Amino acid sequence: MRKTSPASAIPPAPRRRAPSRRAIATSLSILDAAEELFAERGYDGASVRDIAAAAGAQIASISFHHGGKAALFEKVVERRADELSKLRLDQLAQLHQADGQQTLNDILSAFLRPYLEKIAAGDPHWIAYARLVAMVSADARWRQIAERCFDPTANIFIDEIAALFPGVEKSAVAMAFVFSVSAMLSLSTSQWRIEALSGEAPAAATMDALSDALVRYCEAGLRAALER
Amino acid sequence: MRKTSPASAIPPAPRRRAPSRRAIATSLSILDAAEELFAERGYDGASVRDIAAAAGAQIASISFHHGGKAALFEKVVERRADELSKLRLDQLAQLHQADGQQTLNDILSAFLRPYLEKIAAGDPHWIAYARLVAMVSADARWRQIAERCFDPTANIFIDEIAALFPGVEKSAVAMAFVFSVSAMLSLSTSQWRIEALSGEAPAAATMDALSDALVRYCEAGLRAALER
DNA sequence: GTCTATATGTAGATAGAC
DNA sequence: GTCTATCTACATATAGAC
């Protein structure tokens, strides 16, 4: 069944020459600048001009390296989503290896803590990421990004939670899960609102305390919504 | 100390002639069209051209009646916010009249139910409103709208809740309150995400069931986050 | 790969006739 | 109050020199 012709059978590799160090730097700085400006001003509010300027690059570089504004936005979201999904699934795998019965708190922590630790470290890239996720989640125009970047991991966690509540419909679990993700995102997207509503005393709460409160909030909320 | 001249002392009323019926209709249809398009595409994504076209009005009418795009956005948010705040504060007043000790569930219901009833009725204007609130809450550029339209009522409810948890810092209550508002908004803003994550079975859950689940979720979450 | 120059479209606002 | 016509600015994208 094999073709007899030697090398020509395999089409000549459509692979390009490896990009130069400088090209990589340009491409990356555009990605970083885009992340910041998209998060701050939204997709329509951030122009490729401003992104290029912030990156110290040419406008034309954006189309050249990333294929246009829309494709750039997708790459920005995808880069972070992939890293975060990996961390979350790693946590889940560790739970399974420990092979005691995992609790709701374990599963929720595996999902929430990796992100909470990122923002507790104060990394502005990850604070920006919450705003991007909120945009994608609220805008049907980015449906494909959500399906590709968020849904696979979310489904795994929803199924894990559903296993703890036999007889409860998956849609109910999905709903309570979305409530929890929304609450998590609000820590970043609405930080200024929380501060504005906190009154005079700034209350130098550590991010760790906020994280713990969020996990407790979500766990209790999920139980109340799903238990009979 | 009074001027002796008769009518001229009082400056001629700067009041304009009452607007015509048609003018009112134009102004209103612009407001309605703007609400829909701002919610669907965001502030930057919705152009005044499209808004005018959707309203069946002229582009120039937008500046004439509403003073420009930014002012129009504010009016759109303010109109709904005022109506909703009134409903919420009415509910709270009824609780106080009943003068039994009000529970956390009472207070949360007074805040959440008026909005949940609006969307349970399927009114697209109110579903759109959640998206607008989410935009304003996530974007510091609209800080003034949030301070004027949302904060006064939110502060009243936060204080009511705080009274049930003596010794807990107001900032902790504000945080848990923002979690709850985020979860509430996600019912409208991320409805399509909930559906996508619910799996094959569409599960024709009534909006009333979703509302009850949300209130249970928020109440239990608040308790867990605030109780010692 | 980078950069200049430009093509082509659309944005929000308003002057002035009606 | 409405509507036409137009102003000015800025958007994304790309062709072609380097």
Coordinates of C-alpha atoms (C1' of nucleotides) in Angstrom, one line a residue:
Chain A
M1 CA 0.0 0.0 0.0
R2 CA 3.0 2.2 0.2
K3 CA 3.9 4.7 -2.5
T4 CA 7.1 3.7 -4.1
S5 CA 8.4 7.2 -5.0
P6 CA 11.1 8.2 -2.5
A7 CA 11.1 11.7 -1.1
S8 CA 8.6 13.4 -3.4
A9 CA 5.8 11.4 -1.8
I10 CA 6.1 13.5 1.3
P11 CA 5.2 17.0 0.2
P12 CA 8.1 19.4 0.8
A13 CA 7.8 20.6 4.3
P14 CA 5.6 23.8 4.3
R15 CA 7.6 24.8 7.4
R16 CA 9.2 28.2 7.4
R17 CA 12.6 29.2 8.6
A18 CA 12.7 29.7 12.4
P19 CA 11.9 33.3 13.3
S20 CA 14.7 35.5 14.4
R21 CA 15.1 36.5 18.0
R22 CA 14.0 40.0 17.2
A23 CA 10.9 38.8 15.4
I24 CA 9.9 36.8 18.4
A25 CA 10.4 39.8 20.6
T26 CA 8.2 41.9 18.4
S27 CA 5.5 39.3 18.3
L28 CA 5.5 38.9 22.1
S29 CA 5.5 42.6 22.9
I30 CA 2.5 43.1 20.7
L31 CA 0.8 40.2 22.5
D32 CA 1.5 41.8 25.9
A33 CA 0.5 45.3 24.9
A34 CA -2.7 43.9 23.3
E35 CA -3.5 42.0 26.5
E36 CA -3.3 45.2 28.6
L37 CA -5.2 47.4 26.2
F38 CA -7.9 45.0 25.4
A39 CA -8.5 44.4 29.1
E40 CA -8.6 48.1 29.9
R41 CA -10.7 49.4 27.0
G42 CA -12.4 46.4 25.5
Y43 CA -12.0 45.0 22.0
D44 CA -13.6 47.9 20.2
G45 CA -12.1 50.5 22.5
A46 CA -8.5 49.4 21.9
S47 CA -7.1 50.4 18.5
V48 CA -4.3 48.5 16.7
R49 CA -2.6 51.9 16.5
D50 CA -2.5 52.2 20.3
I51 CA -1.5 48.6 20.7
A52 CA 1.4 48.9 18.2
A53 CA 2.5 52.1 19.9
A54 CA 2.4 50.6 23.3
A55 CA 4.4 47.6 22.0
G56 CA 6.9 49.9 20.3
A57 CA 6.1 48.2 17.0
Q58 CA 4.7 49.2 13.7
I59 CA 1.0 48.9 12.9
A60 CA 1.8 46.6 10.0
S61 CA 3.5 44.2 12.4
I62 CA 0.2 43.3 13.9
S63 CA -1.3 41.9 10.7
F64 CA 2.0 40.3 9.8
H65 CA 2.6 38.5 13.1
H66 CA -0.9 37.8 14.2
G67 CA -3.2 38.0 11.2
G68 CA -5.2 41.0 12.2
K69 CA -7.0 42.4 15.2
A70 CA -9.5 39.7 15.8
A71 CA -7.0 36.9 15.5
L72 CA -4.7 38.9 17.9
F73 CA -7.5 39.0 20.5
E74 CA -8.0 35.3 20.3
K75 CA -4.3 34.6 20.8
V76 CA -4.2 36.9 23.8
V77 CA -7.1 35.0 25.5
E78 CA -5.9 31.6 24.4
R79 CA -2.4 32.0 25.8
R80 CA -3.6 32.6 29.4
A81 CA -6.5 30.2 29.2
D82 CA -4.1 27.3 28.2
E83 CA -1.7 28.0 31.0
L84 CA -4.5 28.3 33.6
S85 CA -6.3 25.2 32.4
K86 CA -3.2 23.2 32.7
L87 CA -2.7 24.3 36.3
R88 CA -6.3 23.5 37.2
L89 CA -6.2 20.1 35.6
D90 CA -2.9 19.4 37.4
Q91 CA -4.5 20.1 40.7
L92 CA -7.4 17.8 39.9
A93 CA -5.0 15.1 38.9
Q94 CA -3.3 15.4 42.2
L95 CA -6.6 14.9 44.0
H96 CA -7.3 11.8 42.1
Q97 CA -3.8 10.4 42.8
A98 CA -4.4 10.9 46.5
D99 CA -7.4 8.6 46.0
G100 CA -9.3 9.5 49.1
Q101 CA -12.8 10.7 48.3
Q102 CA -12.5 14.2 47.1
T103 CA -14.7 16.8 48.7
L104 CA -16.5 19.7 47.1
N105 CA -14.0 22.0 48.7
D106 CA -11.2 20.1 47.1
I107 CA -12.7 20.3 43.6
L108 CA -13.6 24.0 44.0
S109 CA -10.1 24.8 45.3
A110 CA -8.5 23.0 42.4
F111 CA -10.5 25.3 40.1
L112 CA -10.4 28.6 42.0
R113 CA -7.0 28.6 43.7
P114 CA -4.7 28.6 40.7
Y115 CA -6.2 31.8 39.5
L116 CA -6.5 33.3 43.0
E117 CA -2.8 32.6 43.6
K118 CA -1.9 34.4 40.4
I119 CA -3.8 37.6 41.4
A120 CA -2.6 37.3 45.0
A121 CA 0.9 37.6 43.6
G122 CA -0.3 40.9 42.1
D123 CA 0.5 40.0 38.5
P124 CA -1.3 42.6 36.4
H125 CA -1.4 40.3 33.4
W126 CA -3.7 37.9 35.3
I127 CA -5.8 40.7 36.7
A128 CA -6.3 41.8 33.1
Y129 CA -7.1 38.3 32.2
A130 CA -10.2 38.3 34.3
R131 CA -11.6 41.2 32.4
L132 CA -11.0 39.4 29.2
V133 CA -12.8 36.3 30.4
A134 CA -15.7 38.5 31.5
M135 CA -15.8 40.1 28.1
V136 CA -15.7 36.7 26.2
S137 CA -18.3 35.2 28.6
A138 CA -20.7 38.1 28.1
D139 CA -20.4 38.5 24.4
A140 CA -21.8 35.9 22.0
R141 CA -19.6 37.2 19.3
W142 CA -16.7 35.3 21.0
R143 CA -18.6 32.1 21.3
Q144 CA -15.9 30.2 19.5
I145 CA -13.2 31.3 21.9
A146 CA -15.3 30.2 24.9
E147 CA -16.0 26.8 23.3
R148 CA -12.4 26.2 22.5
C149 CA -10.6 27.7 25.5
F150 CA -13.1 27.5 28.5
D151 CA -15.6 24.8 27.9
P152 CA -13.5 21.7 27.9
T153 CA -12.0 22.4 31.4
A154 CA -15.2 23.8 32.7
N155 CA -17.1 20.6 31.7
I156 CA -14.6 18.4 33.5
F157 CA -15.1 20.4 36.7
I158 CA -18.8 20.5 36.4
D159 CA -18.9 16.7 36.0
E160 CA -16.7 16.3 39.0
I161 CA -19.1 18.4 41.1
A162 CA -22.1 16.7 39.6
A163 CA -20.8 13.4 40.8
L164 CA -21.1 14.7 44.4
F165 CA -24.8 15.5 44.0
P166 CA -26.4 12.4 42.5
G167 CA -29.8 13.0 41.0
V168 CA -29.2 16.7 40.4
E169 CA -29.5 17.8 36.8
K170 CA -26.3 18.9 35.1
S171 CA -27.9 22.2 34.1
A172 CA -28.3 23.1 37.7
V173 CA -24.7 22.3 38.4
A174 CA -23.6 24.4 35.4
M175 CA -25.7 27.3 36.6
A176 CA -24.2 27.3 40.1
F177 CA -20.7 26.8 38.6
V178 CA -21.2 29.9 36.4
F179 CA -22.3 31.9 39.5
S180 CA -19.1 30.8 41.1
V181 CA -16.9 31.8 38.2
S182 CA -18.7 35.2 38.0
A183 CA -18.0 35.8 41.7
M184 CA -14.3 34.8 41.2
L185 CA -14.0 37.2 38.2
S186 CA -15.6 40.0 40.1
L187 CA -12.6 40.0 42.5
S188 CA -10.5 41.4 39.6
T189 CA -13.1 43.1 37.4
S190 CA -14.9 44.9 40.2
Q191 CA -12.1 45.5 42.7
W192 CA -12.6 49.2 42.5
R193 CA -16.4 48.7 43.1
I194 CA -15.7 46.6 46.2
E195 CA -13.4 49.4 47.5
A196 CA -15.9 52.1 46.7
L197 CA -18.6 50.2 48.7
S198 CA -16.3 49.4 51.6
G199 CA -16.7 52.8 53.2
E200 CA -14.0 55.0 54.7
A201 CA -11.9 52.3 56.3
P202 CA -9.7 50.8 53.5
A203 CA -9.2 47.6 55.6
A204 CA -5.9 46.3 54.4
A205 CA -7.2 42.8 53.9
T206 CA -4.7 40.4 52.4
M207 CA -5.5 38.8 49.1
D208 CA -5.2 35.5 50.9
A209 CA -8.1 36.4 53.2
L210 CA -10.2 37.4 50.2
S211 CA -9.4 34.2 48.4
D212 CA -10.4 32.1 51.4
A213 CA -13.6 34.1 51.7
L214 CA -14.4 33.5 48.0
V215 CA -13.9 29.7 48.3
R216 CA -16.1 29.5 51.4
Y217 CA -18.7 31.6 49.6
C218 CA -18.8 29.5 46.5
E219 CA -18.7 26.2 48.4
A220 CA -21.6 27.1 50.6
G221 CA -23.5 28.6 47.7
L222 CA -23.1 25.5 45.6
R223 CA -24.3 23.3 48.4
A224 CA -27.4 25.4 49.1
A225 CA -28.3 25.6 45.4
L226 CA -27.8 21.9 44.7
E227 CA -28.7 20.1 47.9
R228 CA -32.3 19.0 48.4
Chain B
M1 CA -32.9 94.6 49.9
R2 CA -35.5 93.9 47.3
K3 CA -35.3 95.2 43.9
T4 CA -38.2 97.5 43.1
S5 CA -38.6 96.7 39.5
P6 CA -41.6 94.4 39.1
A7 CA -41.4 91.4 36.8
S8 CA -37.9 92.0 35.4
A9 CA -36.4 91.2 38.9
I10 CA -37.1 87.5 38.4
P11 CA -35.1 86.5 35.3
P12 CA -37.4 85.5 32.5
A13 CA -38.0 81.8 33.0
P14 CA -35.2 79.8 31.2
R15 CA -37.8 77.2 30.7
R16 CA -38.4 76.0 27.1
R17 CA -41.7 75.4 25.5
A18 CA -43.0 71.9 26.3
P19 CA -41.7 69.4 23.7
S20 CA -44.1 68.2 21.1
R21 CA -45.5 64.7 21.2
R22 CA -43.4 63.8 18.2
A23 CA -40.2 65.1 19.8
I24 CA -40.9 63.0 22.9
A25 CA -41.4 60.0 20.7
T26 CA -38.1 60.6 18.9
S27 CA -36.2 61.1 22.1
L28 CA -37.7 57.9 23.6
S29 CA -37.1 55.7 20.6
I30 CA -33.5 56.8 20.5
L31 CA -33.2 55.8 24.2
D32 CA -34.7 52.4 23.6
A33 CA -32.6 51.7 20.5
A34 CA -29.5 52.8 22.3
E35 CA -30.3 50.5 25.2
E36 CA -30.5 47.5 23.0
L37 CA -27.4 48.3 20.9
F38 CA -25.2 49.3 23.8
A39 CA -26.1 46.1 25.6
E40 CA -25.5 44.0 22.6
R41 CA -22.3 45.5 21.3
G42 CA -20.8 47.6 24.1
Y43 CA -20.3 51.3 24.2
D44 CA -17.6 51.5 21.6
G45 CA -19.1 48.8 19.5
A46 CA -22.4 50.6 19.0
S47 CA -22.3 53.6 16.7
V48 CA -24.6 56.5 16.9
R49 CA -25.3 55.9 13.2
D50 CA -26.7 52.4 14.0
I51 CA -28.6 53.7 17.0
A52 CA -30.2 56.4 15.0
A53 CA -31.1 54.0 12.2
A54 CA -32.6 51.5 14.7
A55 CA -34.6 54.2 16.2
G56 CA -35.8 55.5 12.9
A57 CA -34.3 58.9 13.7
Q58 CA -31.6 61.2 12.3
I59 CA -28.1 61.1 13.5
A60 CA -28.3 64.7 14.4
S61 CA -31.2 64.0 16.7
I62 CA -28.9 62.2 19.1
S63 CA -26.9 65.2 19.9
F64 CA -29.9 67.4 19.8
H65 CA -32.0 65.4 22.3
H66 CA -29.4 63.7 24.4
G67 CA -26.2 65.8 24.1
G68 CA -24.0 63.2 22.4
K69 CA -23.1 59.6 22.7
A70 CA -21.6 59.5 26.2
A71 CA -24.5 61.4 27.7
L72 CA -26.9 59.1 25.9
F73 CA -25.2 56.1 27.5
E74 CA -25.6 57.6 30.9
K75 CA -29.3 58.3 30.4
V76 CA -29.9 54.8 29.2
V77 CA -28.4 53.3 32.4
E78 CA -29.9 55.9 34.7
R79 CA -33.4 55.3 33.5
R80 CA -33.4 51.6 34.5
A81 CA -31.3 52.1 37.6
D82 CA -33.7 54.6 39.0
E83 CA -36.7 52.4 38.5
L84 CA -35.0 49.3 39.9
S85 CA -33.7 51.2 43.0
K86 CA -37.2 52.4 43.7
L87 CA -38.5 48.9 43.7
R88 CA -35.8 47.6 45.9
L89 CA -36.1 50.3 48.5
D90 CA -39.9 49.8 48.5
Q91 CA -39.4 46.2 49.4
L92 CA -37.0 47.1 52.1
A93 CA -39.5 49.7 53.5
Q94 CA -42.2 47.0 53.6
L95 CA -39.8 44.8 55.6
H96 CA -39.3 47.6 58.1
Q97 CA -43.0 48.3 58.4
A98 CA -43.6 44.6 59.3
D99 CA -41.2 45.3 62.1
G100 CA -40.4 41.8 63.0
Q101 CA -36.7 41.1 62.9
Q102 CA -35.8 40.9 59.2
T103 CA -33.6 37.9 58.2
L104 CA -30.8 37.8 55.7
N105 CA -33.1 36.0 53.3
D106 CA -35.6 38.9 53.6
I107 CA -33.0 41.6 52.9
L108 CA -31.4 39.6 50.0
S109 CA -34.8 38.9 48.5
A110 CA -35.7 42.6 48.7
F111 CA -32.6 43.3 46.6
L112 CA -32.6 40.4 44.2
R113 CA -36.2 39.6 43.6
P114 CA -37.3 42.9 41.9
Y115 CA -34.7 42.3 39.2
L116 CA -35.3 38.5 39.0
E117 CA -39.0 39.2 38.5
K118 CA -38.3 41.5 35.6
I119 CA -36.3 38.9 33.7
A120 CA -38.7 36.1 34.7
A121 CA -41.2 38.1 32.8
G122 CA -38.9 37.8 29.8
D123 CA -38.6 41.6 29.3
P124 CA -35.6 42.0 26.9
H125 CA -35.0 45.6 28.2
W126 CA -34.1 44.2 31.6
I127 CA -32.0 41.4 30.3
A128 CA -30.1 44.1 28.3
Y129 CA -29.8 46.1 31.5
A130 CA -27.7 43.4 33.2
R131 CA -25.2 43.6 30.5
L132 CA -25.1 47.4 30.9
V133 CA -24.6 47.1 34.6
A134 CA -21.8 44.6 34.1
M135 CA -20.1 47.0 31.7
V136 CA -20.3 49.9 34.1
S137 CA -19.2 47.8 37.0
A138 CA -16.1 46.5 35.1
D139 CA -15.0 49.8 33.5
A140 CA -13.5 52.6 35.7
R141 CA -14.3 55.0 32.9
W142 CA -18.0 54.9 34.1
R143 CA -17.1 55.4 37.7
Q144 CA -19.4 58.4 38.0
I145 CA -22.4 56.5 36.7
A146 CA -21.7 53.8 39.3
E147 CA -21.4 56.3 42.1
R148 CA -24.5 58.1 41.2
C149 CA -26.8 55.3 40.1
F150 CA -25.7 52.2 42.0
D151 CA -23.8 53.1 45.2
P152 CA -26.5 54.8 47.2
T153 CA -28.8 51.8 47.1
A154 CA -26.0 49.3 47.4
N155 CA -24.8 51.0 50.5
I156 CA -28.1 50.8 52.1
F157 CA -28.4 47.1 51.6
I158 CA -24.8 46.5 52.6
D159 CA -25.5 48.3 55.9
E160 CA -28.6 46.2 56.4
I161 CA -26.7 43.0 56.0
A162 CA -23.8 44.3 58.1
A163 CA -26.2 44.8 61.0
L164 CA -26.9 41.1 61.0
F165 CA -23.2 40.3 61.3
P166 CA -21.9 42.4 64.2
G167 CA -18.2 42.7 64.4
V168 CA -17.7 41.9 60.7
E169 CA -15.9 44.6 58.8
K170 CA -18.0 46.5 56.2
S171 CA -15.4 45.7 53.5
A172 CA -16.1 42.0 54.0
V173 CA -19.8 42.6 53.6
A174 CA -19.2 44.7 50.5
M175 CA -17.1 42.0 49.0
A176 CA -19.7 39.3 49.5
F177 CA -22.4 41.6 48.3
V178 CA -20.4 42.2 45.1
F179 CA -20.1 38.4 44.6
S180 CA -23.8 38.2 44.9
V181 CA -24.5 40.9 42.4
S182 CA -22.1 39.3 40.0
A183 CA -23.9 36.0 40.3
M184 CA -27.2 37.7 39.7
L185 CA -26.0 39.5 36.6
S186 CA -24.5 36.3 35.2
L187 CA -28.0 34.9 34.9
S188 CA -28.6 37.4 32.2
T189 CA -25.1 38.1 30.8
S190 CA -24.0 34.5 30.6
Q191 CA -27.2 32.7 30.0
W192 CA -25.8 31.3 26.7
R193 CA -22.7 30.1 28.6
I194 CA -24.9 28.3 31.2
E195 CA -26.8 26.7 28.3
A196 CA -23.6 25.7 26.5
L197 CA -22.3 24.0 29.7
S198 CA -25.5 22.3 30.6
G199 CA -24.9 19.4 28.2
E200 CA -27.4 17.9 25.7
A201 CA -30.5 18.0 27.8
P202 CA -31.8 21.6 27.6
A203 CA -33.8 21.1 30.8
A204 CA -36.6 23.5 30.5
A205 CA -36.1 25.0 33.9
T206 CA -38.4 27.8 34.8
M207 CA -37.0 31.2 35.5
D208 CA -38.6 31.0 38.9
A209 CA -36.6 27.9 39.7
L210 CA -33.4 29.7 38.7
S211 CA -34.3 32.7 40.8
D212 CA -34.9 30.6 43.9
A213 CA -31.6 28.8 43.3
L214 CA -29.8 32.1 43.0
V215 CA -31.3 33.5 46.2
R216 CA -30.4 30.2 48.1
Y217 CA -26.9 30.4 46.6
C218 CA -26.2 34.0 47.6
E219 CA -27.7 33.6 51.1
A220 CA -25.6 30.6 51.9
G221 CA -22.5 32.1 50.4
L222 CA -22.9 35.3 52.4
R223 CA -23.3 33.4 55.6
A224 CA -20.3 31.2 55.0
A225 CA -18.1 34.2 54.0
L226 CA -19.2 36.4 57.0
E227 CA -19.9 34.0 59.8
R228 CA -17.1 33.3 62.2
Chain C
dG1 C1' 10.8 41.2 9.1
dT2 C1' 10.4 46.0 9.1
dC3 C1' 8.7 50.4 7.8
dT4 C1' 6.5 54.1 4.9
dA5 C1' 2.8 55.5 2.5
dT6 C1' -1.6 55.0 1.4
dA7 C1' -6.2 52.9 0.4
dT8 C1' -10.8 52.6 2.0
dG9 C1' -14.1 52.8 5.4
dT10 C1' -16.4 54.6 9.4
dA11 C1' -16.5 57.2 13.6
dG12 C1' -19.1 61.4 16.2
dA13 C1' -20.5 66.0 15.7
dT14 C1' -22.6 70.2 13.8
dA15 C1' -23.9 74.2 10.5
dG16 C1' -27.6 75.8 8.3
dA17 C1' -31.7 75.1 5.3
dC18 C1' -36.3 73.9 6.1
Chain D
dG1 C1' -37.5 69.7 15.8
dT2 C1' -36.0 67.7 11.7
dC3 C1' -32.9 66.7 8.1
dT4 C1' -29.2 67.2 4.6
dA5 C1' -24.6 67.7 3.8
dT6 C1' -20.3 67.9 5.3
dC7 C1' -16.2 68.4 8.5
dT8 C1' -12.5 66.3 10.8
dA9 C1' -10.5 62.5 12.9
dC10 C1' -9.4 58.0 13.3
dA11 C1' -10.3 53.1 12.3
dT12 C1' -8.0 48.5 10.0
dA13 C1' -5.5 46.7 6.5
dT14 C1' -2.0 46.2 2.9
dA15 C1' 1.3 47.2 -1.2
dG16 C1' 5.7 47.7 -2.1
dA17 C1' 10.5 49.7 -1.0
dC18 C1' 14.1 48.5 2.0

